[in-house]
XYZ file of C-alpha atoms in Angstrom:
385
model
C -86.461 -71.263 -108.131
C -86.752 -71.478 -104.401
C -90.519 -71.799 -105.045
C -89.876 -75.339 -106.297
C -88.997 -76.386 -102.992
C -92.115 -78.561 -101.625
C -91.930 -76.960 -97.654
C -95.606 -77.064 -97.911
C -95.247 -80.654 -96.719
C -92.613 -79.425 -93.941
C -93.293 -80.300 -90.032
C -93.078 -77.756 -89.002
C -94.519 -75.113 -91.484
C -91.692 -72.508 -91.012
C -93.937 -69.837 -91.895
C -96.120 -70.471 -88.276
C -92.511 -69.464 -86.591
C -92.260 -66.200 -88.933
C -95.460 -65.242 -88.095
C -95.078 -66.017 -84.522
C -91.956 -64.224 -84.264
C -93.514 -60.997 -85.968
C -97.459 -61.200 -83.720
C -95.506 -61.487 -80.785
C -92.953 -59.011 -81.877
C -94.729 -56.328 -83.666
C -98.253 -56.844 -82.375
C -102.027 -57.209 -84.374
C -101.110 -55.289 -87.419
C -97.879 -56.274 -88.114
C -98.833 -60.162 -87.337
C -101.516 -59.577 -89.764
C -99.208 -58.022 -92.060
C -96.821 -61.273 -91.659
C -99.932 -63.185 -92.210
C -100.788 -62.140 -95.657
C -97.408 -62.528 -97.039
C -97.494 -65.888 -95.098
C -101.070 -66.491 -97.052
C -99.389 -65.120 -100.872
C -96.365 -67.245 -100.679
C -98.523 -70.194 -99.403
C -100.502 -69.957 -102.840
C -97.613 -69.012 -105.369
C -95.422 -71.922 -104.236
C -98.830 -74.609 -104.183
C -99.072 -72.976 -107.901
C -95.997 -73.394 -109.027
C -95.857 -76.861 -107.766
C -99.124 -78.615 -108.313
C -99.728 -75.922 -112.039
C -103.220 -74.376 -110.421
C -105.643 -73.599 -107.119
C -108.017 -76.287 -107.470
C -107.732 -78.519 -104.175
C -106.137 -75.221 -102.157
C -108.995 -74.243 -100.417
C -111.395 -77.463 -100.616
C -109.004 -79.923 -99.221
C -108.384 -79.734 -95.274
C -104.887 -80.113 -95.125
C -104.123 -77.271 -96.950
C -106.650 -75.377 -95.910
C -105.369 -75.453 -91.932
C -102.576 -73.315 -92.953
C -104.345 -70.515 -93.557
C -106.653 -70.692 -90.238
C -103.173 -71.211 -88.624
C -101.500 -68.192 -90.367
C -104.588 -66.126 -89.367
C -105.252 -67.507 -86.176
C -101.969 -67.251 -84.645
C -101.535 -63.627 -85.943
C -105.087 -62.239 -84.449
C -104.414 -64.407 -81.599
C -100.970 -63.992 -80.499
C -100.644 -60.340 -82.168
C -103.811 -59.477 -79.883
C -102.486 -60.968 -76.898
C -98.945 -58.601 -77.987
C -100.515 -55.705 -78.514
C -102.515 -55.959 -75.345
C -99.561 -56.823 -73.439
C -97.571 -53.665 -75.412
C -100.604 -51.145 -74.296
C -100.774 -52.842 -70.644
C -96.435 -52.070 -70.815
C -97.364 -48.312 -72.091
C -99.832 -47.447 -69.537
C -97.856 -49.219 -66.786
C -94.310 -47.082 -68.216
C -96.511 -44.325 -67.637
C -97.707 -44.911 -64.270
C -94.402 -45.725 -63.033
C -92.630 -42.397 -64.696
C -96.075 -40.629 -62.844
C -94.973 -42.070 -59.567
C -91.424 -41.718 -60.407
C -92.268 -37.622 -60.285
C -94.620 -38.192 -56.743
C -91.894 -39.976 -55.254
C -89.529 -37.406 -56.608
C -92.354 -34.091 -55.256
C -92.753 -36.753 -51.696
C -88.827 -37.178 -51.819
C -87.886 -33.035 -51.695
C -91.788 -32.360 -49.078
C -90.245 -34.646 -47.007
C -86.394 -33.599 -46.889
C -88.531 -29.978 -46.061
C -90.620 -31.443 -43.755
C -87.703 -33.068 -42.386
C -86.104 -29.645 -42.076
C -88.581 -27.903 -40.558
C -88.832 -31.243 -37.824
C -85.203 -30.384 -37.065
C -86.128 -26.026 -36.896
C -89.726 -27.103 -34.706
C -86.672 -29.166 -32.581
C -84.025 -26.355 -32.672
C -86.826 -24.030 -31.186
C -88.344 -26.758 -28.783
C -84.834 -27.265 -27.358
C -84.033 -23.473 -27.269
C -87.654 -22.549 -25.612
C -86.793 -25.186 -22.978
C -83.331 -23.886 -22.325
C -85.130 -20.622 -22.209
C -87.633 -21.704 -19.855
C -84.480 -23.216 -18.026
C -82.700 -19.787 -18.128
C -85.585 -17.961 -16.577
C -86.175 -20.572 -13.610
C -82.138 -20.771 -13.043
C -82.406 -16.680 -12.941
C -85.372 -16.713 -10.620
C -84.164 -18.969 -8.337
C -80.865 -17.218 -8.149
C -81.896 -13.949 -7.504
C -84.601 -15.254 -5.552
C -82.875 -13.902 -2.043
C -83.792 -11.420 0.681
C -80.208 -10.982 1.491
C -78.135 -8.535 -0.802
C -74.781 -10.210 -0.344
C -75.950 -13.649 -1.293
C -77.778 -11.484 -4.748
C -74.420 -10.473 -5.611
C -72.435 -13.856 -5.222
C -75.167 -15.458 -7.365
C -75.315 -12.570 -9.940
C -71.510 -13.629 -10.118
C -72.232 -17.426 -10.776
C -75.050 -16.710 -13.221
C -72.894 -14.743 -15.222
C -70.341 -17.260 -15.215
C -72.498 -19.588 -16.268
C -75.061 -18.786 -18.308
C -73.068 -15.930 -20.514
C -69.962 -17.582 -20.279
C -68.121 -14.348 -19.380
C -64.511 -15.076 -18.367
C -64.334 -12.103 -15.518
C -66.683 -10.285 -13.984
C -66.976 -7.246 -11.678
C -69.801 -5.516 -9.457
C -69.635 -2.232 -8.029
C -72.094 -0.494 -5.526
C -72.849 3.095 -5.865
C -72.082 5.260 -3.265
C -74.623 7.331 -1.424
C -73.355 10.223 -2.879
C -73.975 9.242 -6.560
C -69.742 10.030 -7.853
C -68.272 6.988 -6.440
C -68.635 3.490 -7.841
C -67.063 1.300 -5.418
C -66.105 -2.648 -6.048
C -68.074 -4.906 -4.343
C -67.664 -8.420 -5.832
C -65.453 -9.736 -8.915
C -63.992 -13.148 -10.641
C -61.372 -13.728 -12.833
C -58.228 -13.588 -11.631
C -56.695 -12.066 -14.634
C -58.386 -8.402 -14.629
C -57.291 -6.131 -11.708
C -59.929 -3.745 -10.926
C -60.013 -0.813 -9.096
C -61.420 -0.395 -5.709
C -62.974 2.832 -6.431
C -64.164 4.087 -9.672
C -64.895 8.262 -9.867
C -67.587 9.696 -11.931
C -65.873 13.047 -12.340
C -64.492 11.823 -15.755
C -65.314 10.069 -19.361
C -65.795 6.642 -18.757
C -67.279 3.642 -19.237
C -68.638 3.643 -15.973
C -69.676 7.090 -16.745
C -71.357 6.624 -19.730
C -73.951 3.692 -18.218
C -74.198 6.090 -15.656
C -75.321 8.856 -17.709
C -76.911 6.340 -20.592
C -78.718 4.257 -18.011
C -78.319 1.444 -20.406
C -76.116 -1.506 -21.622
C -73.038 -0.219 -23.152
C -69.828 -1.570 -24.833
C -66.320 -0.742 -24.089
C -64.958 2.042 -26.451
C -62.220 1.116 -28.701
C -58.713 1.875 -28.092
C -59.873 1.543 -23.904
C -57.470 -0.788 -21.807
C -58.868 -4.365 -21.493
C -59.019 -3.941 -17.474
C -62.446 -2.343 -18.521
C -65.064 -4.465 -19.403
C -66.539 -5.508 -22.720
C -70.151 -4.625 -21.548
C -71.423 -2.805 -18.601
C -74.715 -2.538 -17.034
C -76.884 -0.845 -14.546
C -78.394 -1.978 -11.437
C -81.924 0.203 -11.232
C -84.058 0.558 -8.014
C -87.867 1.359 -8.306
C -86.823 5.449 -9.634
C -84.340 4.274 -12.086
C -81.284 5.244 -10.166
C -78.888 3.605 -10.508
C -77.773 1.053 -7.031
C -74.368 -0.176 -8.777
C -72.757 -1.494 -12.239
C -72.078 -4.901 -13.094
C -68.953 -5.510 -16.033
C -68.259 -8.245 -18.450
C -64.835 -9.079 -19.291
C -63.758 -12.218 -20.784
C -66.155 -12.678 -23.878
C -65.449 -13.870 -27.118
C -66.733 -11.766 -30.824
C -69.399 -15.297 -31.102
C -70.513 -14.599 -27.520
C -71.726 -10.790 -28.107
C -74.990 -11.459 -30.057
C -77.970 -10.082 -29.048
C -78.836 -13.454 -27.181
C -75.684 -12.424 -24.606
C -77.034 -9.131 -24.296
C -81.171 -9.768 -23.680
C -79.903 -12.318 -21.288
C -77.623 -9.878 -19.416
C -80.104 -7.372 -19.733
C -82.765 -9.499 -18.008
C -79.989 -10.683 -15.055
C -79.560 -6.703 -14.523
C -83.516 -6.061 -14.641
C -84.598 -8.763 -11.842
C -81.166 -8.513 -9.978
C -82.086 -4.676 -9.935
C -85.884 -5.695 -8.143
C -84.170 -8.299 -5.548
C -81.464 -5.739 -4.927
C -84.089 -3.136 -4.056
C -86.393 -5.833 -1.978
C -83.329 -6.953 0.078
C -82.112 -3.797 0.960
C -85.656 -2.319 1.881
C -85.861 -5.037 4.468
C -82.205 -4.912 5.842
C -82.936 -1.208 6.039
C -85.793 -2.383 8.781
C -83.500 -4.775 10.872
C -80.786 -2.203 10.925
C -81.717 -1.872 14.636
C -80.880 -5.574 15.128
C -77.611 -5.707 13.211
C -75.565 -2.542 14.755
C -75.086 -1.486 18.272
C -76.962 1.885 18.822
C -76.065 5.020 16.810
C -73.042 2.944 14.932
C -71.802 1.256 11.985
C -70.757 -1.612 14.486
C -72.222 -4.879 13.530
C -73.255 -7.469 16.027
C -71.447 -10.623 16.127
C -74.146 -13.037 14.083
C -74.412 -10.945 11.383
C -71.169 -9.840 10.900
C -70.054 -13.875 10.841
C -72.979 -14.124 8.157
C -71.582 -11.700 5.847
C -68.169 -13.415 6.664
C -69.182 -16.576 5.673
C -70.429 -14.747 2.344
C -66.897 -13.732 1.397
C -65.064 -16.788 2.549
C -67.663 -18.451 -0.502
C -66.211 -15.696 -2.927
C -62.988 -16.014 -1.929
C -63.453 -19.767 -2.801
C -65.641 -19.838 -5.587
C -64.270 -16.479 -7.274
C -60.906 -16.091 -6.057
C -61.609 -12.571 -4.405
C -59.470 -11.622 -1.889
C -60.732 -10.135 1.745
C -59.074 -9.325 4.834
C -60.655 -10.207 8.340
C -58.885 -7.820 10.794
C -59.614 -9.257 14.202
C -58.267 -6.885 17.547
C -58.151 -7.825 20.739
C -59.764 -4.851 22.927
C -60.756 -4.074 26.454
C -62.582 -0.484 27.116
C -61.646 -0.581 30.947
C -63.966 1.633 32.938
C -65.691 2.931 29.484
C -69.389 1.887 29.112
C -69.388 -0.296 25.973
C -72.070 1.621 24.201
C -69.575 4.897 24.576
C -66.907 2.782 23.434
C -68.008 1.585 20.151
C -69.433 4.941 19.162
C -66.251 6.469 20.026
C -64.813 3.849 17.536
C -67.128 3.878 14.981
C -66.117 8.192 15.096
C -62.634 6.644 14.366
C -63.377 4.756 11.856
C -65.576 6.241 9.656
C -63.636 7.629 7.301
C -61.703 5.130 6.864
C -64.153 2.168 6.309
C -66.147 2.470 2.846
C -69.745 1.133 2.214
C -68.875 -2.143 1.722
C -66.460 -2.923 5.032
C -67.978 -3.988 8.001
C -66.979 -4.020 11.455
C -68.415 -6.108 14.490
C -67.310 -6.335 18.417
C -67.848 -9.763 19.563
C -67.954 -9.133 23.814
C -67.377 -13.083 23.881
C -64.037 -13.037 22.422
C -63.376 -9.551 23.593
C -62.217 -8.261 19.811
C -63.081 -5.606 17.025
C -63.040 -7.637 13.745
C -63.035 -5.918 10.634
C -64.112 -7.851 7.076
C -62.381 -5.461 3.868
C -63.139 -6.804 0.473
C -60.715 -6.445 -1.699
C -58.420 -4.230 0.615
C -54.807 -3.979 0.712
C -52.913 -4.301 3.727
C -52.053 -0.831 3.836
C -55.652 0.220 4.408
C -56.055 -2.726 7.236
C -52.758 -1.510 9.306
C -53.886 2.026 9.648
C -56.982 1.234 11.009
C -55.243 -1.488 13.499
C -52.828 1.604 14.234
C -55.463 4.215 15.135
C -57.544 1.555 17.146
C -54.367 0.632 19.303
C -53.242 4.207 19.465
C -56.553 4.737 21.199
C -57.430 2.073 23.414
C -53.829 0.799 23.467
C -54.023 -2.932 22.890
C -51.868 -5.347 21.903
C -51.264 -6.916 18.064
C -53.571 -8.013 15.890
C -54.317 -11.537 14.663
C-alpha cells in the first residue's frame, strides 16, 4: 500500500503544501477541512508503519505536524478568507461606483447639454441685444431720406432679404408710390394703385404683415409691411423679395415687424419736423427747393444709387427769367410742373449757377424730357445737361 511509504520522515512534509494550497485557496473552512484529512492520514500511515499510537502525540517531532497542519490552516485560511471578504466588499464598492460614475457620466453629458442650450441662448440674447442697438441706431435719424436708405441696409443685413422695395403713400391714400429699392433683379413699378386686389392692397386694408399669395408673379414680394404714423395710417409699404423657405420663420418676421414698428415712429418724428422747416427749404408758395437742401437729398440718392443700385435722374436747366421777378418765376414754374412731378421728385433753382435741377428717382427718360420740353417751351432756354 501507498501507506507503507515512510513520507512522515520527508523534508518537506508534502502535506504542509496541500494544506497551504487549499487555506490560501479555499479559505478557513476549507483549510480546516484540508487539515483534518492532513491530521487522519498523518495517524493511519504512523499506524501502519510503527503497528500503534503510542509515541504520536508524546514525542515532539511528531507532534509539530499537527500544530503545523492546524496552524497553517487557521492561520493562512484566516488571512484568505479575510483577504476573500476584503475582495467582496471592495467588488462591491467598485460595481457601486461603477453605477455613480455611470448616473455622474449621463448628469454630466445633460449638464453638458444644457451648458451648450444656457450658451445657444447667451449668444442669441446678445445678438438680440445687438439687433436692437443696430436697429436703434439706424433708425435713429431726424431726416426721412436717410430712415429709408438705412431701413434698406438693415434689411439687407439683418434678414438677409435679397431685394427690397419701399413705397410712400400718397396724400390721397390710392397711390403707393416707389420711393427706394435694391436688388437689381426685381423691376418694380413706379406707382402701385389701390383700386384693385393686391398685395399692396391687402396690407393696406389688413394693416398687418402679409405674404405673397400663391400663383402671384415673383416681381411682388414675399412679405409686405406697413409703415404706421401715431393714428395707424398707414405712411408707406416696405416689400421683401429675395428670401429663402429657412429664412421665413417667425424670427424673420418679429424682426421685420419690429424694423416696420420703430421705422414707423422715426418716419413720423422726421417728417413732423421737416414739416416745420418747410419755410426754409422751398422758395415761397412752391414746391421749389433751395439749393442746400436739394444737394442734401442729392447726395442721399447718389448713396442709393451706389450702395443699392437704384437709378435717379438729375435734370439740371440752364434758365434766365429776364425782366420776371424770381419769386413770380418759380411759382409760375412750380404751376408747370406740378402735375408732372410726384411726391417723391424734387426740384431746386440754384441763382448761383443760374439752373432748375430736377432729382427723379427711379424715372425714365421719357418723364425727364417732357418736363425739360415744357420748361424750354416757356422760358425758352437752351439744352439741358
Amino acid at each position: 500500500m501507498v501507506y507503507n511509504v515512510d513520507w512522515l520522515n520527508w523534508s518537506p512534509n508534502p502535506f504542509l503544501f496541500v494544506i497551504l494550497y487549499f487555506s490560501l485557496r479555499y479559505g478557513t473552512r476549507i483549510g480546516a477541512a484540508s487539515a483534518v484529512g492532513a491530521s487522519l492520514l498523518h495517524i493511519l500511515t504512523y499506524h501502519q508503519i510503527n503497528g500503534d499510537l503510542y509515541g504520536l502525540f508524546d514525542r515532539w517531532d511528531q507532534a509539530k505536524w499537527f500544530v503545523c497542519y492546524w496552524g497553517i490552516a487557521l492561520f493562512v485560511g484566516h488571512v484568505s478568507s479575510d483577504l476573500r471578504f476584503r475582495y467582496a466588499i471592495l467588488a462591491d464598492e467598485f460595481e457601486d461606483n461603477k453605477q455613480q460614475l455611470a448616473k455622474m457620466d449621463s448628469s454630466y453629458h445633460d449638464l453638458l447639454f444644457v451648458k451648450k442650450a444656457l450658451e445657444t441662448k447667451v449668444v442669441g440674447a446678445q445678438e438680440s441685444m445687438y439687433t436692437l442697438y443696430k436697429i436703434a441706431k439706424a433708425l435713429d435719424s431726424e431726416d426721412s431720406e436717410i430712415i429709408f436708405t438705412d431701413a434698406v441696409r438693415l434689411c439687407k443685413d439683418l434678414i438677409q432679404a435679397g431685394s427690397i422695395v419701399i413705397y410712400r403713400m400718397s396724400p390721397g391714400g390710392d397711390v403707393l408710390r416707389l420711393k427706394v429699392y435694391y436688388g437689381a433683379e426685381t423691376h418694380y413699378p413706379s406707382t402701385v394703385f389701390l383700386d384693385q386686389p393686391s398685395l399692396y392692397y391687402q396690407v393696406c386694408t389688413e394693416k398687418t404683415i402679409q405674404m405673397r399669395p400663391e400663383g402671384e408673379s415673383a416681381d411682388i414680394p414675399i412679405l409686405a409691411g406697413p409703415l404706421l404714423d401715431e393714428n395707424k395710417q398707414i405712411i408707406g409699404i416696405i416689400g421683401l423679395n429675395g428670401l429663402d423657405f429657412v429664412a421665413l420663420n417667425k424670427h424673420t418676421i418679429d424682426l421685420f415687424r419690429l424694423i416696420l414698428t420703430w421705422m414707423g415712429e422715426s418716419c413720423v418724428k422726421a417728417f413732423q419736423k421737416e414739416q416745420k422747416l418747410n419755410e426754409q427749404r422751398y422758395f415761397p408758395n412752391t414746391r421749389v427747393m433751395k439749393p442746400d437742401y436739394f444737394y442734401a437729398k442729392l447726395n442721399e440718392e447718389t448713396i442709393r444709387a451706389t450702395d443699392f443700385a437704384q437709378n435717379f435722374l438729375l435734370l439740371q436747366i440752364p434758365i434766365e427769367f429776364s425782366q420776371m421777378d424770381e419769386t413770380d418765376a418759380l411759382i409760375e414754374i412750380n404751376g408747370l410742373t406740378q402735375q408732372m412731378l410726384r411726391d417723391e421728385d424734387a426740384m431746386a433753382y440754384d441763382s448761383f449757377r443760374g439752373e432748375l435741377l430736377f432729382l427723379l428717382p427711379a424715372t425714365s427718360p421719357e418723364l425727364a424730357s417732357r418736363i425739360e420740353d415744357r420748361i424750354r417751351d416757356r422760358f425758352n432756354r437752351g439744352a439741358s445737361e
